[in-house]
PDB file of C-alpha atoms in Angstrom:
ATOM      1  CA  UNK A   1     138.392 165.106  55.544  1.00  0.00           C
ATOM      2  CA  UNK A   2     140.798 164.615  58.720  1.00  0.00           C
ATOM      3  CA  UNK A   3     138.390 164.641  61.091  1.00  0.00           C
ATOM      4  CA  UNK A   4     140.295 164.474  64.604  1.00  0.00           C
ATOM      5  CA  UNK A   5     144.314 164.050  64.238  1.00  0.00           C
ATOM      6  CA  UNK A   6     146.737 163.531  66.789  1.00  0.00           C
ATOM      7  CA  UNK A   7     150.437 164.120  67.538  1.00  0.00           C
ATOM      8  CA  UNK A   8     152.946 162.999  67.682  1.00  0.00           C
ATOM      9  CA  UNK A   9     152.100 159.093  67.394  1.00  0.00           C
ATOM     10  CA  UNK A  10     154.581 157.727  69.316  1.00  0.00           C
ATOM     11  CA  UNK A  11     156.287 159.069  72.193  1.00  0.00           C
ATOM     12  CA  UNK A  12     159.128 157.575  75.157  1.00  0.00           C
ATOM     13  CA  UNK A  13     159.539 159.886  77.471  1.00  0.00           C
ATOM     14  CA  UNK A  14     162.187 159.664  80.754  1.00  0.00           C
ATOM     15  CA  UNK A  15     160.449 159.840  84.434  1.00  0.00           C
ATOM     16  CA  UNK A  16     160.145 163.513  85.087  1.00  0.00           C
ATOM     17  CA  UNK A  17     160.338 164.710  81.968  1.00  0.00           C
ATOM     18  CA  UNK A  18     157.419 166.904  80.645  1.00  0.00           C
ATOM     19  CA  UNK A  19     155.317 167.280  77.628  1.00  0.00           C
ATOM     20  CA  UNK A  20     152.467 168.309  75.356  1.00  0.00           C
ATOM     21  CA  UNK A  21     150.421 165.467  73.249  1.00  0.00           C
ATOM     22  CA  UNK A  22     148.178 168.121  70.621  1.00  0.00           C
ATOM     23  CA  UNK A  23     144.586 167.659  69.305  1.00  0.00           C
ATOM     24  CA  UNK A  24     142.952 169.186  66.518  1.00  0.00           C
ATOM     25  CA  UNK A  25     139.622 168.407  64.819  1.00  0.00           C
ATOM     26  CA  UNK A  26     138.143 170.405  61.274  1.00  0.00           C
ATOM     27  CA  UNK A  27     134.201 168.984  61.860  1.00  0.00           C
ATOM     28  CA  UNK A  28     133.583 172.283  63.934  1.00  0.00           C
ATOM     29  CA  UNK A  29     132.746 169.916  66.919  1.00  0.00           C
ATOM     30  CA  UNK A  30     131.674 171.591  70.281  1.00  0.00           C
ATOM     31  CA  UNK A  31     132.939 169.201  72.855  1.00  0.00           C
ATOM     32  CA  UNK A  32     136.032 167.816  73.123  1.00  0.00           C
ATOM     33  CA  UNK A  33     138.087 164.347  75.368  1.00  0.00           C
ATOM     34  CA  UNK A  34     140.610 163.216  76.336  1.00  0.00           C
ATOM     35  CA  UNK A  35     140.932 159.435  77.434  1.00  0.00           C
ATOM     36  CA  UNK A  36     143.446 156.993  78.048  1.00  0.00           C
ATOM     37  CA  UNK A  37     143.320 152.979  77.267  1.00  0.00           C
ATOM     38  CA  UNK A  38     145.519 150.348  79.397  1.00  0.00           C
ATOM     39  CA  UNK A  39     144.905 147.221  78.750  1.00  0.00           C
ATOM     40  CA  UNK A  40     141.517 145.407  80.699  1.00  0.00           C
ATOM     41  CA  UNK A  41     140.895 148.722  81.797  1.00  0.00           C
ATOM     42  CA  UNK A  42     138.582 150.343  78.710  1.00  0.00           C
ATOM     43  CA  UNK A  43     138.773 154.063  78.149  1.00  0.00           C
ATOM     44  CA  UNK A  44     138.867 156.229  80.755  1.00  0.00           C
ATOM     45  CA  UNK A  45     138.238 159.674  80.475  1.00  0.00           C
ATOM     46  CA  UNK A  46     140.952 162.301  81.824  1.00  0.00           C
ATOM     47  CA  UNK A  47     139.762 165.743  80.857  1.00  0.00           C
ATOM     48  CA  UNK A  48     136.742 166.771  78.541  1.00  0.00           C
ATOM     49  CA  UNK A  49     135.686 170.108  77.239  1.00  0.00           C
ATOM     50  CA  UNK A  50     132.073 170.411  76.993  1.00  0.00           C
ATOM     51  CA  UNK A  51     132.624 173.739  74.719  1.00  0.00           C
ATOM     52  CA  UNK A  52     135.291 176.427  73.606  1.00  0.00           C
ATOM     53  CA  UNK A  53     136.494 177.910  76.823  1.00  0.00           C
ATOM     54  CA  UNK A  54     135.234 175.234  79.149  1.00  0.00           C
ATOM     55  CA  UNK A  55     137.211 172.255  80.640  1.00  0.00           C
ATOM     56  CA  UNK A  56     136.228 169.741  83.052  1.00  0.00           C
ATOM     57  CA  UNK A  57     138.064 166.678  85.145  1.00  0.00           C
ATOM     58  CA  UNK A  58     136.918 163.421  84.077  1.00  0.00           C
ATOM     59  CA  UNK A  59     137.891 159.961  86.116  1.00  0.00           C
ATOM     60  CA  UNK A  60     141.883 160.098  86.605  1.00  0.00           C
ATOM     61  CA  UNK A  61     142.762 163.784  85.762  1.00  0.00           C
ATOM     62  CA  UNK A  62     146.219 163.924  87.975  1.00  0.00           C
ATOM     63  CA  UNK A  63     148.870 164.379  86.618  1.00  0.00           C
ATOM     64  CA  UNK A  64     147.671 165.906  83.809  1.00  0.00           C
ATOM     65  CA  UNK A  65     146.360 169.617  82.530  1.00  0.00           C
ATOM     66  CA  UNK A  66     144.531 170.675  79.488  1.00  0.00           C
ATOM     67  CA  UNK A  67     144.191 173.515  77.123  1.00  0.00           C
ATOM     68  CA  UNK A  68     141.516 174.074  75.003  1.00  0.00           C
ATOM     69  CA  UNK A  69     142.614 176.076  72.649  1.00  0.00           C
ATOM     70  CA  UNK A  70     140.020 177.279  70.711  1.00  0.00           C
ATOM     71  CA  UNK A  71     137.352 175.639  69.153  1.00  0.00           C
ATOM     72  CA  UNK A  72     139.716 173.343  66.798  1.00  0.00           C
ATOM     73  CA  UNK A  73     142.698 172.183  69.653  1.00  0.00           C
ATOM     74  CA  UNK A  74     142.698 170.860  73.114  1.00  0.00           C
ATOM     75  CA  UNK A  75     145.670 169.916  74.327  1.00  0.00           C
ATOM     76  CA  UNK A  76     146.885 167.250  77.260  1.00  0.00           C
ATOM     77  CA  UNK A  77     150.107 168.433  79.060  1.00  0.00           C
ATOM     78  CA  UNK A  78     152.045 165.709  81.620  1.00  0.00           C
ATOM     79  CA  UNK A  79     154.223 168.043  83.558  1.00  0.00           C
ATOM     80  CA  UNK A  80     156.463 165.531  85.102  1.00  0.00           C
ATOM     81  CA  UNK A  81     155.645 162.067  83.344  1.00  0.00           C
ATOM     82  CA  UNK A  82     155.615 159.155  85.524  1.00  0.00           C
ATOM     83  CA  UNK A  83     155.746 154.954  84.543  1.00  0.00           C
ATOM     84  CA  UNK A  84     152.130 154.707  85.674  1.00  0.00           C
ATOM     85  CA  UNK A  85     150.917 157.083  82.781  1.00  0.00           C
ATOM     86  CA  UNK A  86     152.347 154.714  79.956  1.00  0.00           C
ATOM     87  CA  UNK A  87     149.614 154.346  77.808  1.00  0.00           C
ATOM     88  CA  UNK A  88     147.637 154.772  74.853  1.00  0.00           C
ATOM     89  CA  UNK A  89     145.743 158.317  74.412  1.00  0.00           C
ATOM     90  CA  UNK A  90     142.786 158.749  72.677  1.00  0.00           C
ATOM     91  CA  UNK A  91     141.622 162.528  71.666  1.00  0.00           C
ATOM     92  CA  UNK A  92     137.873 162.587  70.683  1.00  0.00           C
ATOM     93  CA  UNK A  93     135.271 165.400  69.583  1.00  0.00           C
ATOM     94  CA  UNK A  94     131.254 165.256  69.413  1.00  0.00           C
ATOM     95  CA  UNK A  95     129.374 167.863  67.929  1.00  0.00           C
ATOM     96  CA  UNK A  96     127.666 168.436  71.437  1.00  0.00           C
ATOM     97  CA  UNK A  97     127.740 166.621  74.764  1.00  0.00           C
ATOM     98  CA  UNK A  98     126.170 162.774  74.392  1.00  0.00           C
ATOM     99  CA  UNK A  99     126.528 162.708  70.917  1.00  0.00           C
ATOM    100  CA  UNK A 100     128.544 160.482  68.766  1.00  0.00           C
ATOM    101  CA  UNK A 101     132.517 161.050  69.546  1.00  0.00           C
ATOM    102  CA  UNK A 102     135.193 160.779  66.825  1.00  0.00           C
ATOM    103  CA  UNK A 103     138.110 159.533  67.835  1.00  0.00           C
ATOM    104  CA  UNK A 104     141.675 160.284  66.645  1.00  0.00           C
ATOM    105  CA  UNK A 105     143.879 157.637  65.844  1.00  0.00           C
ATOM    106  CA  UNK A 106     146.053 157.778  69.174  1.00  0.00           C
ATOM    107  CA  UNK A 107     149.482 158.284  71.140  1.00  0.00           C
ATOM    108  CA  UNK A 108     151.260 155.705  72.568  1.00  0.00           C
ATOM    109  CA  UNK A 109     153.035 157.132  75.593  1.00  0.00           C
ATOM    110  CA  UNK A 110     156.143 155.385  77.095  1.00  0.00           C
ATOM    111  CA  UNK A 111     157.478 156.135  80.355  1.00  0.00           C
ATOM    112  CA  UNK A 112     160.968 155.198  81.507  1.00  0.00           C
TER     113      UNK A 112
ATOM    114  CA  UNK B   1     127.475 157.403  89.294  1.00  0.00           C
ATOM    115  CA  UNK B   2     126.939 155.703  85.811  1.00  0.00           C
ATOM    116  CA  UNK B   3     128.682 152.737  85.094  1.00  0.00           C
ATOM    117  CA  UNK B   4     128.642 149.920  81.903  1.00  0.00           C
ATOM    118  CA  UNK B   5     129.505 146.378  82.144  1.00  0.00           C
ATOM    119  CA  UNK B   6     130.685 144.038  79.808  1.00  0.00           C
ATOM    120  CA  UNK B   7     130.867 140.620  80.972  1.00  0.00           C
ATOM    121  CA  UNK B   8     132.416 139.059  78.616  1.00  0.00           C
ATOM    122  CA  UNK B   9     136.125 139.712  78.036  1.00  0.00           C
ATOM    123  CA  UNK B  10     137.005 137.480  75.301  1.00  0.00           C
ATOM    124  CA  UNK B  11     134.278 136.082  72.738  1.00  0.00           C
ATOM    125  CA  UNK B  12     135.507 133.739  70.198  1.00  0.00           C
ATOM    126  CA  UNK B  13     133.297 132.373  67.341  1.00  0.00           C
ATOM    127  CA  UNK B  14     133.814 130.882  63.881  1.00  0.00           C
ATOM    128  CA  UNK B  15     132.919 132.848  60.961  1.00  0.00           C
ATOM    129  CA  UNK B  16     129.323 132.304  59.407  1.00  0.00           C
ATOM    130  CA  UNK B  17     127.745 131.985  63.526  1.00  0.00           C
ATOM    131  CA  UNK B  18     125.605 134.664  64.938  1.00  0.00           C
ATOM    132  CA  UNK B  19     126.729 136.951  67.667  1.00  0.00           C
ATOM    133  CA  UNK B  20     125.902 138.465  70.983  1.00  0.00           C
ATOM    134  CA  UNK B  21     128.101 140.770  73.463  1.00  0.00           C
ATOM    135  CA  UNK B  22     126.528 141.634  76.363  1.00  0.00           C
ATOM    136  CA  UNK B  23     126.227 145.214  77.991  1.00  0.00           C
ATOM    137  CA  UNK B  24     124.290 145.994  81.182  1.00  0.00           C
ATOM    138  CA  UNK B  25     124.556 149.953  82.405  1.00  0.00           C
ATOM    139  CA  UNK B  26     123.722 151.336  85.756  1.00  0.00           C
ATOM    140  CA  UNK B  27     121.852 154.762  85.409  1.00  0.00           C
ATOM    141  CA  UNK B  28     118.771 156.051  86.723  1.00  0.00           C
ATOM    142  CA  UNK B  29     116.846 157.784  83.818  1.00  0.00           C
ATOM    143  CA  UNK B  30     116.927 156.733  80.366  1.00  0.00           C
ATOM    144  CA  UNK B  31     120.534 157.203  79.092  1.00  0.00           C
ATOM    145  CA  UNK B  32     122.167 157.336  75.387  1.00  0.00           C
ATOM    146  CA  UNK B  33     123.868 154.062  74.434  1.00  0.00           C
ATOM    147  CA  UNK B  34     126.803 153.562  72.180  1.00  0.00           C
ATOM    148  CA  UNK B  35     128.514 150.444  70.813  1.00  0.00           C
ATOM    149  CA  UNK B  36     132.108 151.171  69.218  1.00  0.00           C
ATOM    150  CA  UNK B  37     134.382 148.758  67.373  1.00  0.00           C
ATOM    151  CA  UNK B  38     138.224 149.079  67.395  1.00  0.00           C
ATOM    152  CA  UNK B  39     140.215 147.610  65.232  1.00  0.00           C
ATOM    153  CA  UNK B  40     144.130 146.855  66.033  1.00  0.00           C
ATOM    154  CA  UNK B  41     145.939 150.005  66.177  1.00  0.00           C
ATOM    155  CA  UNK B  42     143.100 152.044  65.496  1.00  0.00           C
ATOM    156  CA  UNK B  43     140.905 154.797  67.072  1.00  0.00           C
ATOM    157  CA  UNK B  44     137.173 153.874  68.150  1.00  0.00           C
ATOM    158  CA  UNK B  45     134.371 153.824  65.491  1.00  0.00           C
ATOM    159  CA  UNK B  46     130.781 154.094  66.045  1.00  0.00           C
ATOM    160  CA  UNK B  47     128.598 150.968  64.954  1.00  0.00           C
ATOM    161  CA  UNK B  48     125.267 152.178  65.919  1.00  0.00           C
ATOM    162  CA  UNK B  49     123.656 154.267  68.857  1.00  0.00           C
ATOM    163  CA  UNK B  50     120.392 155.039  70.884  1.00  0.00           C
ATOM    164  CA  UNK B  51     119.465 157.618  72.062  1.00  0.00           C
ATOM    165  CA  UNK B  52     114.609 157.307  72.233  1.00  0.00           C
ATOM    166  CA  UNK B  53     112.556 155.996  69.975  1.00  0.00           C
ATOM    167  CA  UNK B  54     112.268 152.138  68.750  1.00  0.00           C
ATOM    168  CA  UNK B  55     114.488 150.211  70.848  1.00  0.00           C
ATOM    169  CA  UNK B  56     116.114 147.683  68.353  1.00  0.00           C
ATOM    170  CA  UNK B  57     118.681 149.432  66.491  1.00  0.00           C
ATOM    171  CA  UNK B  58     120.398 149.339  63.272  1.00  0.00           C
ATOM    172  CA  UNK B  59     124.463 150.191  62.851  1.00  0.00           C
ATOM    173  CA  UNK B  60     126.524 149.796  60.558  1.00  0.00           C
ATOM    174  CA  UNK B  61     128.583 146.491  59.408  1.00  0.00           C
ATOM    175  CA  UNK B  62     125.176 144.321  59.612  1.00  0.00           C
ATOM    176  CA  UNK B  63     125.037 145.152  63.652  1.00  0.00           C
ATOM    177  CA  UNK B  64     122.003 145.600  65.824  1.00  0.00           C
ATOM    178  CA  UNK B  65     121.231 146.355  69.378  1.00  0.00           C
ATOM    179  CA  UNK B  66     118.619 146.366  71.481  1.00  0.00           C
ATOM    180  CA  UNK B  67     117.656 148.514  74.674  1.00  0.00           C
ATOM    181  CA  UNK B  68     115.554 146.505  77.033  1.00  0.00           C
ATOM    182  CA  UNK B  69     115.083 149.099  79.947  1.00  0.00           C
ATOM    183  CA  UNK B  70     113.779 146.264  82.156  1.00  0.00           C
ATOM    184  CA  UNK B  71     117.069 144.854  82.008  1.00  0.00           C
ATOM    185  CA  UNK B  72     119.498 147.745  81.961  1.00  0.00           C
ATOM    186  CA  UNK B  73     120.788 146.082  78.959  1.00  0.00           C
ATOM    187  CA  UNK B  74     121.690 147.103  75.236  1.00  0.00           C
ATOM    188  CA  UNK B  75     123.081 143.724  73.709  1.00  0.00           C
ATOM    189  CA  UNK B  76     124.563 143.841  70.351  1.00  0.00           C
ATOM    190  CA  UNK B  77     124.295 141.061  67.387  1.00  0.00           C
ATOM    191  CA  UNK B  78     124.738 140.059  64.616  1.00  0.00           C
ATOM    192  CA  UNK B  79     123.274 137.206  62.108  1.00  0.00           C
ATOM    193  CA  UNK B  80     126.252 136.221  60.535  1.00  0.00           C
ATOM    194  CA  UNK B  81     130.192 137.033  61.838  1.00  0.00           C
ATOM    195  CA  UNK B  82     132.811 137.715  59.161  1.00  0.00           C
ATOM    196  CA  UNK B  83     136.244 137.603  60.060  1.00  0.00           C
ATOM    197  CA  UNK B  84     137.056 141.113  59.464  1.00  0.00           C
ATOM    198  CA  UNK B  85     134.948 141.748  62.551  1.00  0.00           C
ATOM    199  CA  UNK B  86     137.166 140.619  64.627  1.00  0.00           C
ATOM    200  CA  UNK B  87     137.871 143.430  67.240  1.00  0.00           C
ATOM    201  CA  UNK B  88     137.601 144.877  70.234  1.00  0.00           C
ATOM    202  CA  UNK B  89     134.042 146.362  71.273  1.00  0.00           C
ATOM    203  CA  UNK B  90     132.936 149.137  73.893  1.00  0.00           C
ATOM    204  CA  UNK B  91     129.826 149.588  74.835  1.00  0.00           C
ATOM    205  CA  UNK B  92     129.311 153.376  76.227  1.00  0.00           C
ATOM    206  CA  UNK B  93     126.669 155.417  78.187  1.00  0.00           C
ATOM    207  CA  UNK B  94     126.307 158.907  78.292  1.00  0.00           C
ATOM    208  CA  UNK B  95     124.232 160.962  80.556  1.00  0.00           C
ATOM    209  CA  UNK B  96     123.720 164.808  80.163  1.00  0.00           C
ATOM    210  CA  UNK B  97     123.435 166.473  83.153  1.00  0.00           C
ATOM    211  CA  UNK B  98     123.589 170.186  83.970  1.00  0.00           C
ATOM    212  CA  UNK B  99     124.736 171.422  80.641  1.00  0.00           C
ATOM    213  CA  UNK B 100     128.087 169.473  80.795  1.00  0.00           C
ATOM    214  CA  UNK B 101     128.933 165.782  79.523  1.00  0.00           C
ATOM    215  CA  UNK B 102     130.216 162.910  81.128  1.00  0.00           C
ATOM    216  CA  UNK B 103     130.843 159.419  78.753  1.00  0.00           C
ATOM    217  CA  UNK B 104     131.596 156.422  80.322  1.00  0.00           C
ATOM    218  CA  UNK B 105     132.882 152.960  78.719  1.00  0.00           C
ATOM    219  CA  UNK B 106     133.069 149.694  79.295  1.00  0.00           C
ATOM    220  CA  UNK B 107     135.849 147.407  79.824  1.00  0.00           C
ATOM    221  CA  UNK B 108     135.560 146.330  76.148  1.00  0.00           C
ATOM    222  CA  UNK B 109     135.102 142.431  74.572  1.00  0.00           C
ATOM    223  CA  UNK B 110     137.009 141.192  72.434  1.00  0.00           C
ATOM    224  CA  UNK B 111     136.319 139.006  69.806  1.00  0.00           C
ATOM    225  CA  UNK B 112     137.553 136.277  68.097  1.00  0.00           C
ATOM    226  CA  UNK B 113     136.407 134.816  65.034  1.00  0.00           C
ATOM    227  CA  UNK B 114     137.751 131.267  63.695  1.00  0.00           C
ATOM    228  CA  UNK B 115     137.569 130.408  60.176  1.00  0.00           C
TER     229      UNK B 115
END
């Protein structure tokens, strides 16, 4: 059982440069996160999709756009990567809104 | 707005002591609480959650929390610490409102155990 994978895993990206960190998860989960950690800072959230065909801006959502999909993927695009969005990125699903989340096991995102 | 604090940034015991990592949340009905663990490296795993009923819970890993509404708190312990629980730990609120979702965390604690 994968649950909720991520790719890629690592990542170093140049300032400016763009690109697309995927999502998938096989528990047929409704809603859907994205969240990035910095250190002393927890998780905050950056985009969530409360169901397929529904997405929503969460605490810091510039700089960033989504895509869900379909029910399985939701993507996080950074269209022109900056030093302040080095950072770890969480994707997490939930069967429906406050429920238990499953988390992925991350990106870590460096910007030059 | 709903927010969760942890006050306690680092907690360091020795292994065999009891533990207790503080969580107060501001939110004006009765929310659902979360405590996750995360291990170096790793993604966020859930040790236990409320959401009504009895207020002391039971998680996995030996942990239990309580919800004490007079004190916007949800505390979680444990008896006995092992070192393998040594890890960062969010507490987490969630409030439905209007259909849609919005989770919020806490800063995290983590903890150290000496053996």
């Amino acid at each position: 059982n994968a649950g909720v994978t991520q790719t890629p895993k690592f990542q170093v990206l140049k300032t400016g440069q763009s690109m697309t960190l995927q999502c998938a998860q096989d528990m047929n989960h409704n809603s859907m996160y994205w969240y990035r950690q910095d250190p002393g800072m927890g998780l905050r959230l950056i985009y969530y999709s409360a169901s397929e065909g529904t997405t929503d801006k969460g605490e810091v959502p510039n700089g960033y756009n989504v895509s869900r999909l379909n029910k399985r993927e939701f993507s996080l695009r950074l269209e022109s990567a900056a030093p302040s969005q080095t950072s770890v990125y969480f994707c997490a699903s939930s069967a429906w809104g406050p429920d238990t989340q499953y988390f992925g096991p991350g990106t870590r995102l460096t910007v030059l | 707005a709903q927010s969760v604090t942890q006050p306690d940034i680092h907690i360091t015991v020795s292994e065999g002591a009891s533990l207790e990592l503080r969580c107060n949340y501001s939110y004006g009905a009765t929310p659902y609480l979360f405590w996750y663990v995360q291990s170096p490296g790793q993604g966020l795993q859930l040790l236990l959650k409320y959401f009504s009923g009895d207020t002391l819970v039971q998680g996995i890993k030996g942990f239990e929390a309580e919800f004490k509404r007079s004190q916007s708190s949800f505390n979680l312990r444990k008896p006995s610490v092992h070192w393998s629980d040594a890890a960062e730990y969010f507490c987490a609120v969630g409030s439905p409102s209007g259909g849609s979702y919005i989770p919020t965390f806490g800063r995290g604690t983590s903890l150290i155990v000496h053996p």
